[in-house]
Amino acid sequence: MTLVLGLTLGLGFFLVWMAWWTPTSPRGPRPDGWAVRTQDRLTRAGAPGVTPAALVTVALVAGIVAFLVVAGISRSATIGACFAVLAARAPFALVSSRSQARLRTVRSAWPDAVDHLVSGIRAGLPLPQALAQVGDRGPEQLRPAFRAFGEDFRATGKFGPSLDALKDRLADPVADRIVEALRITREVGGTDVGGLLRTLAQFLRDDARVRGELEARQSWTVSAARLAVAAPWIVLALLASRPDNAAAYNTAGGAAVLVGGGVATLVAYRVMVRIGRLPDEPRVLR
């Protein structure tokens, strides 16, 4: 009896230990890290040729320039360091803002793109040609990516690699689902792909409508919170324009005030973003 209890306890500990590890798919480990997520944001922001390392370099250069300029004007290294941190954050904030704006625009365009794809399939077009015609007749936001797919397929004649390139250009979870459904249809066959895509189009329309209502209701709250976060640093910039005011922050007490204010600003902003953020669908079908 003691042996059975010991084996059961050991098996339980083993299962708990296994739960902490992410299982790998048959195709290998799924890439999901800061560099991959940042590259997706850069792609959606319209800068697919920029790497995460280049973005970090730009942020460092912006921070150094801001430190030199602000510290030179205010003659305070602590104030310069504060604005250096803000300037270093600016490139990431710009990329995130442009990525979210394009994601909202593309989200509203996907139902029409799926309708064009369904029309092509119902007309008897082969899958590659049905996808390529979205680049000519589909929504403006998605035409370049699908047009590039058509060029890739005509140049190589390989459907799978062309689909993978299309997924990389779009960097969108909706595109991942559509591409994988078409890949399965191409490989194993299927007659219900049209119904599947029509159901997906209706789901995307409902999701876009609900998200639009929620974003419209919370937009003024988010804007007010961002203004509240930025207001103390705008006041600090005005105070730093006078050397006698800036000199107060060269002391240990002044540095402590700036550090405390920076920590409070960071915590408040992260809490605001966490509360107001709508759930984003991850790219599980890369």
PDB file of C-alpha atoms in Angstrom, residues 40-198:
ATOM      1  CA  ASP A  40       4.727  40.883 -36.689  1.00  0.00           C
ATOM      2  CA  ARG A  41       4.041  44.412 -35.440  1.00  0.00           C
ATOM      3  CA  LEU A  42       6.612  45.841 -37.844  1.00  0.00           C
ATOM      4  CA  THR A  43       5.030  43.934 -40.730  1.00  0.00           C
ATOM      5  CA  ARG A  44       1.548  45.171 -39.866  1.00  0.00           C
ATOM      6  CA  ALA A  45       2.897  48.708 -39.419  1.00  0.00           C
ATOM      7  CA  GLY A  46       4.110  48.709 -43.037  1.00  0.00           C
ATOM      8  CA  ALA A  47       7.822  48.169 -42.357  1.00  0.00           C
ATOM      9  CA  PRO A  48       8.456  44.463 -43.040  1.00  0.00           C
ATOM     10  CA  GLY A  49      12.079  45.137 -43.965  1.00  0.00           C
ATOM     11  CA  VAL A  50      12.907  46.542 -40.516  1.00  0.00           C
ATOM     12  CA  THR A  51      14.182  43.989 -38.026  1.00  0.00           C
ATOM     13  CA  PRO A  52      13.632  44.083 -34.251  1.00  0.00           C
ATOM     14  CA  ALA A  53      17.370  44.690 -33.820  1.00  0.00           C
ATOM     15  CA  ALA A  54      17.157  47.753 -36.066  1.00  0.00           C
ATOM     16  CA  LEU A  55      14.185  49.032 -34.065  1.00  0.00           C
ATOM     17  CA  VAL A  56      16.155  48.644 -30.841  1.00  0.00           C
ATOM     18  CA  THR A  57      19.069  50.529 -32.436  1.00  0.00           C
ATOM     19  CA  VAL A  58      16.791  53.395 -33.452  1.00  0.00           C
ATOM     20  CA  ALA A  59      15.374  53.514 -29.913  1.00  0.00           C
ATOM     21  CA  LEU A  60      18.872  53.678 -28.404  1.00  0.00           C
ATOM     22  CA  VAL A  61      19.939  56.440 -30.786  1.00  0.00           C
ATOM     23  CA  ALA A  62      16.764  58.419 -30.021  1.00  0.00           C
ATOM     24  CA  GLY A  63      17.393  58.042 -26.292  1.00  0.00           C
ATOM     25  CA  ILE A  64      21.013  59.185 -26.551  1.00  0.00           C
ATOM     26  CA  VAL A  65      20.106  62.208 -28.684  1.00  0.00           C
ATOM     27  CA  ALA A  66      17.295  63.170 -26.301  1.00  0.00           C
ATOM     28  CA  PHE A  67      19.625  62.862 -23.319  1.00  0.00           C
ATOM     29  CA  LEU A  68      22.269  65.080 -24.899  1.00  0.00           C
ATOM     30  CA  VAL A  69      19.766  67.733 -26.001  1.00  0.00           C
ATOM     31  CA  VAL A  70      17.716  67.892 -22.794  1.00  0.00           C
ATOM     32  CA  ALA A  71      20.718  67.635 -20.480  1.00  0.00           C
ATOM     33  CA  GLY A  72      22.455  70.368 -22.465  1.00  0.00           C
ATOM     34  CA  ILE A  73      19.467  72.704 -22.277  1.00  0.00           C
ATOM     35  CA  SER A  74      18.491  72.045 -18.668  1.00  0.00           C
ATOM     36  CA  ARG A  75      22.003  71.308 -17.347  1.00  0.00           C
ATOM     37  CA  SER A  76      20.513  68.405 -15.422  1.00  0.00           C
ATOM     38  CA  ALA A  77      21.581  64.824 -16.133  1.00  0.00           C
ATOM     39  CA  THR A  78      18.618  63.364 -14.224  1.00  0.00           C
ATOM     40  CA  ILE A  79      16.069  65.273 -16.308  1.00  0.00           C
ATOM     41  CA  GLY A  80      17.966  64.297 -19.442  1.00  0.00           C
ATOM     42  CA  ALA A  81      17.820  60.644 -18.398  1.00  0.00           C
ATOM     43  CA  CYS A  82      14.045  60.852 -17.904  1.00  0.00           C
ATOM     44  CA  PHE A  83      13.450  62.248 -21.367  1.00  0.00           C
ATOM     45  CA  ALA A  84      15.951  59.774 -22.811  1.00  0.00           C
ATOM     46  CA  VAL A  85      13.764  56.931 -21.530  1.00  0.00           C
ATOM     47  CA  LEU A  86      10.675  58.559 -23.041  1.00  0.00           C
ATOM     48  CA  ALA A  87      12.421  59.103 -26.378  1.00  0.00           C
ATOM     49  CA  ALA A  88      13.673  55.515 -26.432  1.00  0.00           C
ATOM     50  CA  ARG A  89      10.118  54.314 -25.908  1.00  0.00           C
ATOM     51  CA  ALA A  90       8.742  56.480 -28.748  1.00  0.00           C
ATOM     52  CA  PRO A  91       9.741  54.194 -31.702  1.00  0.00           C
ATOM     53  CA  PHE A  92       8.077  51.187 -30.070  1.00  0.00           C
ATOM     54  CA  ALA A  93       4.949  53.228 -29.322  1.00  0.00           C
ATOM     55  CA  LEU A  94       4.817  54.455 -32.935  1.00  0.00           C
ATOM     56  CA  VAL A  95       5.146  50.932 -34.332  1.00  0.00           C
ATOM     57  CA  SER A  96       2.494  49.613 -31.937  1.00  0.00           C
ATOM     58  CA  SER A  97       0.102  52.454 -32.792  1.00  0.00           C
ATOM     59  CA  ARG A  98       0.473  51.989 -36.546  1.00  0.00           C
ATOM     60  CA  SER A  99       0.171  48.222 -36.178  1.00  0.00           C
ATOM     61  CA  GLN A 100      -3.066  48.506 -34.201  1.00  0.00           C
ATOM     62  CA  ALA A 101      -4.490  51.052 -36.652  1.00  0.00           C
ATOM     63  CA  ARG A 102      -3.743  48.822 -39.642  1.00  0.00           C
ATOM     64  CA  LEU A 103      -5.063  45.772 -37.800  1.00  0.00           C
ATOM     65  CA  ARG A 104      -8.377  47.548 -37.235  1.00  0.00           C
ATOM     66  CA  THR A 105      -8.537  48.566 -40.895  1.00  0.00           C
ATOM     67  CA  VAL A 106      -7.695  45.092 -42.162  1.00  0.00           C
ATOM     68  CA  ARG A 107     -10.144  43.490 -39.722  1.00  0.00           C
ATOM     69  CA  SER A 108     -12.997  45.397 -41.354  1.00  0.00           C
ATOM     70  CA  ALA A 109     -11.770  44.388 -44.842  1.00  0.00           C
ATOM     71  CA  TRP A 110     -11.455  40.639 -44.261  1.00  0.00           C
ATOM     72  CA  PRO A 111     -15.176  39.758 -44.707  1.00  0.00           C
ATOM     73  CA  ASP A 112     -15.189  41.302 -48.201  1.00  0.00           C
ATOM     74  CA  ALA A 113     -11.954  39.499 -49.072  1.00  0.00           C
ATOM     75  CA  VAL A 114     -13.443  36.174 -47.963  1.00  0.00           C
ATOM     76  CA  ASP A 115     -16.565  36.881 -50.041  1.00  0.00           C
ATOM     77  CA  HIS A 116     -14.384  37.461 -53.124  1.00  0.00           C
ATOM     78  CA  LEU A 117     -12.539  34.226 -52.410  1.00  0.00           C
ATOM     79  CA  VAL A 118     -15.814  32.293 -52.049  1.00  0.00           C
ATOM     80  CA  SER A 119     -17.093  33.772 -55.313  1.00  0.00           C
ATOM     81  CA  GLY A 120     -13.971  32.626 -57.120  1.00  0.00           C
ATOM     82  CA  ILE A 121     -14.230  29.108 -55.703  1.00  0.00           C
ATOM     83  CA  ARG A 122     -17.941  28.867 -56.597  1.00  0.00           C
ATOM     84  CA  ALA A 123     -17.120  30.015 -60.131  1.00  0.00           C
ATOM     85  CA  GLY A 124     -14.834  27.000 -60.503  1.00  0.00           C
ATOM     86  CA  LEU A 125     -11.500  28.780 -60.321  1.00  0.00           C
ATOM     87  CA  PRO A 126      -8.512  26.828 -59.027  1.00  0.00           C
ATOM     88  CA  LEU A 127      -7.463  27.798 -55.510  1.00  0.00           C
ATOM     89  CA  PRO A 128      -4.297  29.668 -56.604  1.00  0.00           C
ATOM     90  CA  GLN A 129      -6.233  31.689 -59.151  1.00  0.00           C
ATOM     91  CA  ALA A 130      -9.055  32.389 -56.669  1.00  0.00           C
ATOM     92  CA  LEU A 131      -6.503  33.759 -54.222  1.00  0.00           C
ATOM     93  CA  ALA A 132      -4.711  35.789 -56.881  1.00  0.00           C
ATOM     94  CA  GLN A 133      -7.926  37.453 -58.061  1.00  0.00           C
ATOM     95  CA  VAL A 134      -8.398  38.920 -54.572  1.00  0.00           C
ATOM     96  CA  GLY A 135      -5.323  41.016 -55.395  1.00  0.00           C
ATOM     97  CA  ASP A 136      -7.221  42.550 -58.334  1.00  0.00           C
ATOM     98  CA  ARG A 137     -10.791  42.774 -57.032  1.00  0.00           C
ATOM     99  CA  GLY A 138     -10.518  42.504 -53.256  1.00  0.00           C
ATOM    100  CA  PRO A 139     -10.309  45.277 -50.661  1.00  0.00           C
ATOM    101  CA  GLU A 140      -7.604  47.869 -51.216  1.00  0.00           C
ATOM    102  CA  GLN A 141      -5.868  47.111 -47.903  1.00  0.00           C
ATOM    103  CA  LEU A 142      -5.264  43.459 -48.852  1.00  0.00           C
ATOM    104  CA  ARG A 143      -4.564  43.719 -52.559  1.00  0.00           C
ATOM    105  CA  PRO A 144      -0.750  44.086 -52.375  1.00  0.00           C
ATOM    106  CA  ALA A 145      -0.300  40.887 -50.340  1.00  0.00           C
ATOM    107  CA  PHE A 146      -2.567  38.779 -52.568  1.00  0.00           C
ATOM    108  CA  ARG A 147      -1.069  40.296 -55.701  1.00  0.00           C
ATOM    109  CA  ALA A 148       2.362  39.292 -54.440  1.00  0.00           C
ATOM    110  CA  PHE A 149       1.005  35.768 -53.832  1.00  0.00           C
ATOM    111  CA  GLY A 150      -0.058  35.560 -57.465  1.00  0.00           C
ATOM    112  CA  GLU A 151       3.380  36.672 -58.603  1.00  0.00           C
ATOM    113  CA  ASP A 152       5.071  34.125 -56.347  1.00  0.00           C
ATOM    114  CA  PHE A 153       2.900  31.284 -57.604  1.00  0.00           C
ATOM    115  CA  ARG A 154       3.397  32.205 -61.245  1.00  0.00           C
ATOM    116  CA  ALA A 155       7.150  32.389 -60.720  1.00  0.00           C
ATOM    117  CA  THR A 156       7.590  29.154 -58.743  1.00  0.00           C
ATOM    118  CA  GLY A 157       4.461  27.088 -59.354  1.00  0.00           C
ATOM    119  CA  LYS A 158       4.592  25.984 -55.686  1.00  0.00           C
ATOM    120  CA  PHE A 159       1.379  26.487 -53.764  1.00  0.00           C
ATOM    121  CA  GLY A 160       2.655  25.743 -50.244  1.00  0.00           C
ATOM    122  CA  PRO A 161       5.644  28.131 -50.175  1.00  0.00           C
ATOM    123  CA  SER A 162       3.519  30.846 -51.789  1.00  0.00           C
ATOM    124  CA  LEU A 163       0.939  30.437 -49.006  1.00  0.00           C
ATOM    125  CA  ASP A 164       3.677  30.671 -46.378  1.00  0.00           C
ATOM    126  CA  ALA A 165       4.934  33.908 -47.938  1.00  0.00           C
ATOM    127  CA  LEU A 166       1.367  35.259 -47.941  1.00  0.00           C
ATOM    128  CA  LYS A 167       1.047  34.522 -44.215  1.00  0.00           C
ATOM    129  CA  ASP A 168       4.333  36.295 -43.510  1.00  0.00           C
ATOM    130  CA  ARG A 169       3.247  39.387 -45.464  1.00  0.00           C
ATOM    131  CA  LEU A 170      -0.108  39.656 -43.714  1.00  0.00           C
ATOM    132  CA  ALA A 171       1.019  38.617 -40.174  1.00  0.00           C
ATOM    133  CA  ASP A 172      -2.626  38.238 -39.220  1.00  0.00           C
ATOM    134  CA  PRO A 173      -4.399  35.406 -37.337  1.00  0.00           C
ATOM    135  CA  VAL A 174      -7.380  35.573 -39.713  1.00  0.00           C
ATOM    136  CA  ALA A 175      -5.074  35.078 -42.681  1.00  0.00           C
ATOM    137  CA  ASP A 176      -3.461  32.133 -40.897  1.00  0.00           C
ATOM    138  CA  ARG A 177      -6.812  30.375 -40.517  1.00  0.00           C
ATOM    139  CA  ILE A 178      -7.851  30.997 -44.105  1.00  0.00           C
ATOM    140  CA  VAL A 179      -4.510  29.888 -45.495  1.00  0.00           C
ATOM    141  CA  GLU A 180      -4.430  26.676 -43.471  1.00  0.00           C
ATOM    142  CA  ALA A 181      -8.023  25.823 -44.459  1.00  0.00           C
ATOM    143  CA  LEU A 182      -7.108  26.274 -48.114  1.00  0.00           C
ATOM    144  CA  ARG A 183      -3.914  24.269 -47.672  1.00  0.00           C
ATOM    145  CA  ILE A 184      -5.849  21.327 -46.202  1.00  0.00           C
ATOM    146  CA  THR A 185      -8.408  21.584 -49.013  1.00  0.00           C
ATOM    147  CA  ARG A 186      -5.616  21.538 -51.577  1.00  0.00           C
ATOM    148  CA  GLU A 187      -3.822  18.564 -50.012  1.00  0.00           C
ATOM    149  CA  VAL A 188      -6.643  16.227 -48.939  1.00  0.00           C
ATOM    150  CA  GLY A 189      -9.587  17.599 -50.886  1.00  0.00           C
ATOM    151  CA  GLY A 190     -12.899  18.897 -49.613  1.00  0.00           C
ATOM    152  CA  THR A 191     -16.205  20.170 -50.926  1.00  0.00           C
ATOM    153  CA  ASP A 192     -17.371  22.311 -48.002  1.00  0.00           C
ATOM    154  CA  VAL A 193     -14.670  24.983 -48.108  1.00  0.00           C
ATOM    155  CA  GLY A 194     -17.182  27.495 -49.502  1.00  0.00           C
ATOM    156  CA  GLY A 195     -19.542  27.024 -46.562  1.00  0.00           C
ATOM    157  CA  LEU A 196     -16.636  27.200 -44.126  1.00  0.00           C
ATOM    158  CA  LEU A 197     -15.460  30.499 -45.582  1.00  0.00           C
ATOM    159  CA  ARG A 198     -18.972  31.978 -45.610  1.00  0.00           C
TER     160      ARG A 198
END
